[in-house]
PDB file of C-alpha atoms in Angstrom:
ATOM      1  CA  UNK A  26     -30.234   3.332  24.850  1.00 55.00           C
ATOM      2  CA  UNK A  27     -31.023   0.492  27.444  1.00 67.00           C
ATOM      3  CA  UNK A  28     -28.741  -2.711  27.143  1.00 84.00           C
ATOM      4  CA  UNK A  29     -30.706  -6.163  27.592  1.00 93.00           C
ATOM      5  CA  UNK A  30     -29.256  -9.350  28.446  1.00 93.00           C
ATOM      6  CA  UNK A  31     -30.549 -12.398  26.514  1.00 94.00           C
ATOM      7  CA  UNK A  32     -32.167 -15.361  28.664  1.00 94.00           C
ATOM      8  CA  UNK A  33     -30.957 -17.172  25.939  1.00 95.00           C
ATOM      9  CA  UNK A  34     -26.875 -17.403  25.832  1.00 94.00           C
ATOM     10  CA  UNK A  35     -26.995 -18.925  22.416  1.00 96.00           C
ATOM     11  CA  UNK A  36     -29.131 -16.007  21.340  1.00 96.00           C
ATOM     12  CA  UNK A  37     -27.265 -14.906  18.439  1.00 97.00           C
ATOM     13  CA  UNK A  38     -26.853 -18.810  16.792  1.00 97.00           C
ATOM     14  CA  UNK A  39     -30.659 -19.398  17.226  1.00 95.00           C
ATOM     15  CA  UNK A  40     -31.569 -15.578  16.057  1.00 97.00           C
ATOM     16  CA  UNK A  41     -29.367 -16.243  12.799  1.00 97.00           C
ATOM     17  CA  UNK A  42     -31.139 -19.535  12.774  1.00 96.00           C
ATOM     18  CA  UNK A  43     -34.691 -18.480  12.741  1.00 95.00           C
ATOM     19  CA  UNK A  44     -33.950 -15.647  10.403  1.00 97.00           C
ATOM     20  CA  UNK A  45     -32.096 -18.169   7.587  1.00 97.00           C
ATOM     21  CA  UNK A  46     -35.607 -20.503   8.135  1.00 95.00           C
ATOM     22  CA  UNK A  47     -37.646 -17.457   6.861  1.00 96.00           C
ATOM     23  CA  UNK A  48     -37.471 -18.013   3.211  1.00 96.00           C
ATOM     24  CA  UNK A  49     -39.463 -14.566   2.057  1.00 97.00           C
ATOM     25  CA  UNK A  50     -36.030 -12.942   3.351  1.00 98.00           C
ATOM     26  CA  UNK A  51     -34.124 -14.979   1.166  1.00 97.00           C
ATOM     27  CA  UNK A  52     -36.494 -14.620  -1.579  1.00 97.00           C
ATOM     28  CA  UNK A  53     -36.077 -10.794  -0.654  1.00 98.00           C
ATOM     29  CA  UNK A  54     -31.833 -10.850  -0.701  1.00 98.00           C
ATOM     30  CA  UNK A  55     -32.332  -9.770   2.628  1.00 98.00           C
ATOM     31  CA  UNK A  56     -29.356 -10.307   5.024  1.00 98.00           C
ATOM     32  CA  UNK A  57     -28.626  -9.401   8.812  1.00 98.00           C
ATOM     33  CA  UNK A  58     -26.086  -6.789   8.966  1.00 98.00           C
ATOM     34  CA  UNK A  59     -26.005  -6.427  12.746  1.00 98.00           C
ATOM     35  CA  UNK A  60     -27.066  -8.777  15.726  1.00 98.00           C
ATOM     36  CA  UNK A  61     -27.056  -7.363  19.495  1.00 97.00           C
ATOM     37  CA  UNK A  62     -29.403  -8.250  21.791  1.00 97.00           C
ATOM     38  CA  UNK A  63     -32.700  -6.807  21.586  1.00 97.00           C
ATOM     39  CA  UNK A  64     -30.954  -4.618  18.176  1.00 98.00           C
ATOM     40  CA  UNK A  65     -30.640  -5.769  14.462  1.00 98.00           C
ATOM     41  CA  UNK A  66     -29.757  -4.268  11.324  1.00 98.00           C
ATOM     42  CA  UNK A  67     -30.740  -5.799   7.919  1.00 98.00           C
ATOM     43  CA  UNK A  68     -29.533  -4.966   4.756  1.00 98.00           C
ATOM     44  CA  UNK A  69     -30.946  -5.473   1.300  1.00 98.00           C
ATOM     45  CA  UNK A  70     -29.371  -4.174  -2.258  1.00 98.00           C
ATOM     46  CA  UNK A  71     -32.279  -2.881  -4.805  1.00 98.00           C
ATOM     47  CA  UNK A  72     -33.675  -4.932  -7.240  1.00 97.00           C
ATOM     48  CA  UNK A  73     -35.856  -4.007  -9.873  1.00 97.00           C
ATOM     49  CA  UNK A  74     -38.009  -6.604  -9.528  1.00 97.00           C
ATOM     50  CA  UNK A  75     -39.288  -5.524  -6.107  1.00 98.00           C
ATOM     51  CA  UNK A  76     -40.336  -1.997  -7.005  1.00 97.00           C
ATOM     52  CA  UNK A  77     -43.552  -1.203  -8.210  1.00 97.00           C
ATOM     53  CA  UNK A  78     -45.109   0.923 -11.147  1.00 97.00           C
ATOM     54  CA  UNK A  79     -42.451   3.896 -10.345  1.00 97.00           C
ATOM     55  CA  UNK A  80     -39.711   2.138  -9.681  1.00 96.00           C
ATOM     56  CA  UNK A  81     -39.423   2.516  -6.122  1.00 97.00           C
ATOM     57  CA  UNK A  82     -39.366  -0.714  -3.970  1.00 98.00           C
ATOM     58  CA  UNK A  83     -42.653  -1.648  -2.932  1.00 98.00           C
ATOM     59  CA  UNK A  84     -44.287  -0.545   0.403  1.00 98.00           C
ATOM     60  CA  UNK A  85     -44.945  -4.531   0.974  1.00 98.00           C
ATOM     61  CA  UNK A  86     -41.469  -4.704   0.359  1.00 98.00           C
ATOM     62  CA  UNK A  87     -40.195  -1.960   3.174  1.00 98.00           C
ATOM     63  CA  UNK A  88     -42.806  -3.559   5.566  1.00 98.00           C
ATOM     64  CA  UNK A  89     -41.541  -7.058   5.404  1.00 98.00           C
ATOM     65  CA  UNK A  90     -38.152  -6.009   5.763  1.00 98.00           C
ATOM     66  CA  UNK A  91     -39.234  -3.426   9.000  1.00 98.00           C
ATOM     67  CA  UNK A  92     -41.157  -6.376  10.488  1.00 98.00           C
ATOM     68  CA  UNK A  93     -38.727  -9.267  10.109  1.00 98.00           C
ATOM     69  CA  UNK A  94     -36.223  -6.705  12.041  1.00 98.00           C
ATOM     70  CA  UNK A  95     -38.803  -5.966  14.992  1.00 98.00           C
ATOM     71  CA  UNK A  96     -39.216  -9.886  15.034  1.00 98.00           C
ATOM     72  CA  UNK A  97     -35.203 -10.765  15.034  1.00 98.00           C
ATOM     73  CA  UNK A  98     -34.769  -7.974  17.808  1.00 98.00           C
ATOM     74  CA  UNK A  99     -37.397  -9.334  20.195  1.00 97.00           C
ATOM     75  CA  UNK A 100     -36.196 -12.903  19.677  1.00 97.00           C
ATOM     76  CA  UNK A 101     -33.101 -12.206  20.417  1.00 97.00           C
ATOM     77  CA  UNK A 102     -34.567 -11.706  24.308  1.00 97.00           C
ATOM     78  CA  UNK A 103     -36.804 -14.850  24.115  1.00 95.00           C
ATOM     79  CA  UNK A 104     -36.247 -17.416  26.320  1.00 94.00           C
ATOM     80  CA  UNK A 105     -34.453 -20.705  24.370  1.00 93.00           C
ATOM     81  CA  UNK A 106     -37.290 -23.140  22.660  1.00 91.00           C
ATOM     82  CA  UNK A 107     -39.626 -20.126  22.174  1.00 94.00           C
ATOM     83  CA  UNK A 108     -40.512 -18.789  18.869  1.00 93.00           C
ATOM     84  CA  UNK A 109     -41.556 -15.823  17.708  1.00 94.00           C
ATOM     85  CA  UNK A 110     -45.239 -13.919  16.175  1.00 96.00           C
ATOM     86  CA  UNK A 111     -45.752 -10.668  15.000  1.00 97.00           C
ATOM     87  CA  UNK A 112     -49.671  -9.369  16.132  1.00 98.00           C
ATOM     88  CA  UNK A 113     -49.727  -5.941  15.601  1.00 98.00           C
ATOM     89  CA  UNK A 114     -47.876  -3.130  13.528  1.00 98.00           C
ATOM     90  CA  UNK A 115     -48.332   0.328  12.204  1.00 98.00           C
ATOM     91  CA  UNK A 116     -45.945   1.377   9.535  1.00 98.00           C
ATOM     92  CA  UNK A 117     -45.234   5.190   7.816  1.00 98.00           C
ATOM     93  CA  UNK A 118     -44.037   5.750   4.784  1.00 98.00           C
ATOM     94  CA  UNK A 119     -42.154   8.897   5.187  1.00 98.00           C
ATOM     95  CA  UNK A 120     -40.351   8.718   1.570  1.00 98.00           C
ATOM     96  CA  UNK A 121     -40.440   7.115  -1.540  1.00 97.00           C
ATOM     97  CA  UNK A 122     -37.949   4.111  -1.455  1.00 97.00           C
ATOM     98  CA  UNK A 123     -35.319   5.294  -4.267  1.00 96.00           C
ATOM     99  CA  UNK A 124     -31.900   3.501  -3.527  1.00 97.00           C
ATOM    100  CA  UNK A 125     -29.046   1.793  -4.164  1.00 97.00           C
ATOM    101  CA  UNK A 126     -28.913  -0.197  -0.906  1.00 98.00           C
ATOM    102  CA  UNK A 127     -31.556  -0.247   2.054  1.00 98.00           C
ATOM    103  CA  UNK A 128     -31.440  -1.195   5.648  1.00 98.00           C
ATOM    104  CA  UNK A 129     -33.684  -2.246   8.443  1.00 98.00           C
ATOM    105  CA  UNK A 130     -32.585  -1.091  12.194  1.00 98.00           C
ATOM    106  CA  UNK A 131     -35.021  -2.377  14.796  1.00 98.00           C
ATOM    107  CA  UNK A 132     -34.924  -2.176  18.298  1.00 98.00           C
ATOM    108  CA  UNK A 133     -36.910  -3.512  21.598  1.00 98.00           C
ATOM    109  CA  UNK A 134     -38.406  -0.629  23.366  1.00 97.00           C
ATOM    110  CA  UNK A 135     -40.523  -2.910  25.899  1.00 97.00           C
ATOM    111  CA  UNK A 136     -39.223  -6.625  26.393  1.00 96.00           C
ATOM    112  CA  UNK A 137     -41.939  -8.612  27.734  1.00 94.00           C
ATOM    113  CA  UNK A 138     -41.959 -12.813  28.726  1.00 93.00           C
ATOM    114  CA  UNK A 139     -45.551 -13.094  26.335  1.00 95.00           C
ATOM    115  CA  UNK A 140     -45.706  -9.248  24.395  1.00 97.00           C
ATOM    116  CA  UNK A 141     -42.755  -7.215  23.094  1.00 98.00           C
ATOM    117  CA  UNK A 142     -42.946  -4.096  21.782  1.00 98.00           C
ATOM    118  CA  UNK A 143     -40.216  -2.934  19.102  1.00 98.00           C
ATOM    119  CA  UNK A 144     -39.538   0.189  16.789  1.00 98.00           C
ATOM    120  CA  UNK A 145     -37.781   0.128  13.298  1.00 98.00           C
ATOM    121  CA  UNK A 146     -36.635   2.339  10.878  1.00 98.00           C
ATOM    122  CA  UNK A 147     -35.756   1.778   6.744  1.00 98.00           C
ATOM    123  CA  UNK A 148     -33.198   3.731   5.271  1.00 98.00           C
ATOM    124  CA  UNK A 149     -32.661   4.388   1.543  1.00 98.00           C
ATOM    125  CA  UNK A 150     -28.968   5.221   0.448  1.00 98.00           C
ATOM    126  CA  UNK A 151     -28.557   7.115  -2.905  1.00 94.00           C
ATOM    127  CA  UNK A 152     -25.882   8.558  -4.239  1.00 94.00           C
ATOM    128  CA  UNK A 153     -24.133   7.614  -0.586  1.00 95.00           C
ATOM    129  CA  UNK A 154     -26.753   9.556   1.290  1.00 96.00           C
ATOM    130  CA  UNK A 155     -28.884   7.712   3.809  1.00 97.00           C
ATOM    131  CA  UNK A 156     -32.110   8.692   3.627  1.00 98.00           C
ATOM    132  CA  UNK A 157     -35.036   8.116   6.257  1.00 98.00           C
ATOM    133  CA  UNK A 158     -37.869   6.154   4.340  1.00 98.00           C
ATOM    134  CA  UNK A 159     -40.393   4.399   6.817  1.00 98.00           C
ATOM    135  CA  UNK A 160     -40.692   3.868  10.508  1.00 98.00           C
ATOM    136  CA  UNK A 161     -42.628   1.223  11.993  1.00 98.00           C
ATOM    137  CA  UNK A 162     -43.407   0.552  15.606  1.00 98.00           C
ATOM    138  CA  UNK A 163     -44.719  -3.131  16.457  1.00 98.00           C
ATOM    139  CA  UNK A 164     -45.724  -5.682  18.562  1.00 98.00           C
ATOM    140  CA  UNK A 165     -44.752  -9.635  19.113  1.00 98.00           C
ATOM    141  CA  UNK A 166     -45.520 -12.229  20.807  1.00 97.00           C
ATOM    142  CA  UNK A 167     -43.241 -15.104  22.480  1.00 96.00           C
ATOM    143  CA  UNK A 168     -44.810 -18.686  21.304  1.00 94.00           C
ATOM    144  CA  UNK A 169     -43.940 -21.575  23.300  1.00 87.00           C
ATOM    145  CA  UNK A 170     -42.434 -24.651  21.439  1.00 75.00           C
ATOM    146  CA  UNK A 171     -44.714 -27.093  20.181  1.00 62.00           C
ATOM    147  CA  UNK A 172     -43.749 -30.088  19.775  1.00 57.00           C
ATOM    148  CA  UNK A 173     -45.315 -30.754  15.865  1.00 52.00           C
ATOM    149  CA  UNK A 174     -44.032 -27.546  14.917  1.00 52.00           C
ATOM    150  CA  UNK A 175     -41.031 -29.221  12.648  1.00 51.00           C
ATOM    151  CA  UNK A 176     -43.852 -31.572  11.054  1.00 52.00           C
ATOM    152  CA  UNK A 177     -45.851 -28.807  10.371  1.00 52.00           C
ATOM    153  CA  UNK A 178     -43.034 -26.766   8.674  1.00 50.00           C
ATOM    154  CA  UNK A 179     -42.419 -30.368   6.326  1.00 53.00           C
ATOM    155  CA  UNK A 180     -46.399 -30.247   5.097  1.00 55.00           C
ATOM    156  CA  UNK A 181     -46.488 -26.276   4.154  1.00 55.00           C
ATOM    157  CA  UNK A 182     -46.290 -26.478   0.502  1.00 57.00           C
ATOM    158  CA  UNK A 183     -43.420 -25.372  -0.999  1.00 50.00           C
TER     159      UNK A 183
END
Protein backbone atom coordinates (compact mmCIF):
# COMPACT_ATOMS: atom_id res chain seq x y z
CA UNK A 1 0.00 0.00 0.00
CA UNK A 2 1.49 3.53 -0.85
CA UNK A 3 2.19 5.83 2.28
CA UNK A 4 1.19 9.67 1.74
CA UNK A 5 2.40 12.48 3.65
CA UNK A 6 -0.18 15.12 4.64
CA UNK A 7 0.48 18.87 3.39
CA UNK A 8 -1.31 19.51 6.31
CA UNK A 9 0.78 18.63 9.72
CA UNK A 10 -2.28 19.17 11.80
CA UNK A 11 -4.07 16.73 9.55
CA UNK A 12 -5.39 14.44 12.03
CA UNK A 13 -6.90 17.52 14.56
CA UNK A 14 -8.64 19.17 11.52
CA UNK A 15 -9.77 15.55 9.97
CA UNK A 16 -11.37 14.73 13.53
CA UNK A 17 -12.64 18.24 13.31
CA UNK A 18 -14.49 18.17 10.11
CA UNK A 19 -15.79 14.73 10.79
CA UNK A 20 -17.37 15.83 14.53
CA UNK A 21 -19.02 19.06 12.30
CA UNK A 22 -20.91 16.42 10.18
CA UNK A 23 -23.92 15.92 12.27
CA UNK A 24 -25.66 12.93 9.98
CA UNK A 25 -22.58 10.87 11.52
CA UNK A 26 -23.56 11.69 14.83
CA UNK A 27 -27.10 11.24 14.11
CA UNK A 28 -25.76 7.82 12.62
CA UNK A 29 -23.51 6.76 16.06
CA UNK A 30 -20.90 6.78 13.68
CA UNK A 31 -17.34 7.14 15.11
CA UNK A 32 -13.69 7.12 13.56
CA UNK A 33 -11.96 4.08 14.57
CA UNK A 34 -8.72 4.73 12.70
CA UNK A 35 -7.01 7.98 11.27
CA UNK A 36 -3.72 7.67 8.97
CA UNK A 37 -3.15 9.72 6.31
CA UNK A 38 -4.97 9.18 3.25
CA UNK A 39 -6.68 5.78 5.49
CA UNK A 40 -9.73 5.78 7.93
CA UNK A 41 -11.74 3.32 9.59
CA UNK A 42 -15.26 4.09 10.99
CA UNK A 43 -17.18 2.16 13.16
CA UNK A 44 -20.88 2.07 13.87
CA UNK A 45 -22.89 -0.49 16.36
CA UNK A 46 -26.48 -1.61 14.78
CA UNK A 47 -29.45 0.00 15.57
CA UNK A 48 -32.75 -0.99 14.75
CA UNK A 49 -33.86 2.07 13.80
CA UNK A 50 -31.59 2.31 10.75
CA UNK A 51 -32.59 -0.93 9.06
CA UNK A 52 -35.27 -1.15 6.78
CA UNK A 53 -38.37 -3.50 6.17
CA UNK A 54 -36.00 -6.74 6.84
CA UNK A 55 -34.12 -5.64 9.35
CA UNK A 56 -30.96 -5.12 7.74
CA UNK A 57 -29.41 -1.56 7.93
CA UNK A 58 -30.40 0.44 5.14
CA UNK A 59 -28.40 0.73 1.84
CA UNK A 60 -28.63 4.75 2.48
CA UNK A 61 -27.28 3.84 5.62
CA UNK A 62 -23.99 1.72 4.30
CA UNK A 63 -23.54 4.52 1.64
CA UNK A 64 -23.31 7.39 4.00
CA UNK A 65 -21.08 5.64 6.16
CA UNK A 66 -18.73 4.38 2.81
CA UNK A 67 -18.79 8.02 1.63
CA UNK A 68 -18.05 9.97 4.80
CA UNK A 69 -14.85 7.45 4.96
CA UNK A 70 -13.71 8.23 1.21
CA UNK A 71 -14.25 11.98 2.28
CA UNK A 72 -12.16 11.76 5.81
CA UNK A 73 -9.35 9.79 3.82
CA UNK A 74 -8.90 12.37 1.07
CA UNK A 75 -9.00 15.24 3.57
CA UNK A 76 -6.65 13.98 5.44
CA UNK A 77 -4.14 14.94 2.23
CA UNK A 78 -5.79 18.39 1.66
CA UNK A 79 -3.87 21.21 1.98
CA UNK A 80 -4.83 23.28 5.54
CA UNK A 81 -8.01 25.82 4.97
CA UNK A 82 -9.41 23.50 2.24
CA UNK A 83 -12.53 21.61 2.63
CA UNK A 84 -13.80 18.81 1.28
CA UNK A 85 -16.90 17.60 -1.63
CA UNK A 86 -17.87 14.40 -2.65
CA UNK A 87 -18.93 14.51 -6.80
CA UNK A 88 -19.10 11.20 -7.83
CA UNK A 89 -19.58 7.56 -6.38
CA UNK A 90 -20.63 4.12 -7.36
CA UNK A 91 -21.48 1.81 -4.55
CA UNK A 92 -22.19 -2.37 -4.54
CA UNK A 93 -24.03 -4.01 -2.33
CA UNK A 94 -22.40 -7.31 -2.16
CA UNK A 95 -24.47 -8.58 1.08
CA UNK A 96 -27.26 -7.90 3.07
CA UNK A 97 -26.11 -5.73 6.11
CA UNK A 98 -26.94 -8.27 9.14
CA UNK A 99 -24.63 -7.29 12.17
CA UNK A 100 -23.78 -6.62 15.37
CA UNK A 101 -21.16 -3.94 14.64
CA UNK A 102 -20.11 -2.42 11.13
CA UNK A 103 -17.13 -0.61 9.85
CA UNK A 104 -16.09 1.70 7.10
CA UNK A 105 -12.26 1.34 5.77
CA UNK A 106 -11.51 3.86 3.04
CA UNK A 107 -8.51 4.58 1.37
CA UNK A 108 -6.94 7.22 -1.32
CA UNK A 109 -6.01 5.40 -4.40
CA UNK A 110 -5.24 8.75 -6.48
CA UNK A 111 -4.45 11.99 -4.33
CA UNK A 112 -4.97 14.90 -6.43
CA UNK A 113 -4.53 19.06 -5.40
CA UNK A 114 -8.50 19.62 -7.03
CA UNK A 115 -9.86 15.57 -7.62
CA UNK A 116 -9.17 12.57 -5.37
CA UNK A 117 -10.10 9.38 -6.02
CA UNK A 118 -10.76 6.88 -2.98
CA UNK A 119 -12.05 3.18 -2.46
CA UNK A 120 -14.03 1.85 0.64
CA UNK A 121 -15.24 -1.14 1.91
CA UNK A 122 -18.27 -1.95 4.79
CA UNK A 123 -17.95 -4.82 6.84
CA UNK A 124 -20.72 -6.57 8.81
CA UNK A 125 -19.57 -8.59 11.99
CA UNK A 126 -21.98 -11.35 13.24
CA UNK A 127 -21.53 -13.74 15.50
CA UNK A 128 -17.61 -12.35 15.49
CA UNK A 129 -17.28 -12.97 11.80
CA UNK A 130 -16.49 -10.03 9.55
CA UNK A 131 -18.30 -10.15 6.70
CA UNK A 132 -17.73 -8.15 3.31
CA UNK A 133 -21.04 -6.11 2.67
CA UNK A 134 -20.48 -3.16 0.10
CA UNK A 135 -17.60 -1.61 -1.71
CA UNK A 136 -17.64 1.75 -3.01
CA UNK A 137 -15.10 3.54 -5.12
CA UNK A 138 -15.42 7.52 -5.25
CA UNK A 139 -14.43 10.71 -6.14
CA UNK A 140 -13.80 14.28 -4.19
CA UNK A 141 -13.03 17.34 -4.68
CA UNK A 142 -10.65 19.86 -2.61
CA UNK A 143 -12.81 23.28 -2.01
CA UNK A 144 -10.92 26.26 -1.23
CA UNK A 145 -11.94 28.23 1.98
CA UNK A 146 -14.45 30.75 1.64
CA UNK A 147 -14.53 33.17 3.69
CA UNK A 148 -18.71 33.16 4.54
CA UNK A 149 -18.52 29.59 4.87
CA UNK A 150 -18.95 29.76 8.96
CA UNK A 151 -22.02 32.25 8.31
CA UNK A 152 -23.42 30.02 6.04
CA UNK A 153 -23.14 26.94 8.37
CA UNK A 154 -25.09 29.50 11.28
CA UNK A 155 -28.26 30.10 8.64
CA UNK A 156 -28.74 26.18 7.58
CA UNK A 157 -31.71 25.34 9.56
CA UNK A 158 -31.32 23.17 12.18
Amino acid sequence: MLRFQPKNPDYRATAIHTFEQQRAMKTLGISIARLEPGEVDLAMDYRVDLTQQHGFVHAGIITAGLDTACGIAAFTLMPAATGILTVEFKTNLLAPARGERFAFRATVVKPGRTLTVCEARAYATHDGVETLIATMSGTLMALAAREGAAKDRARAPA
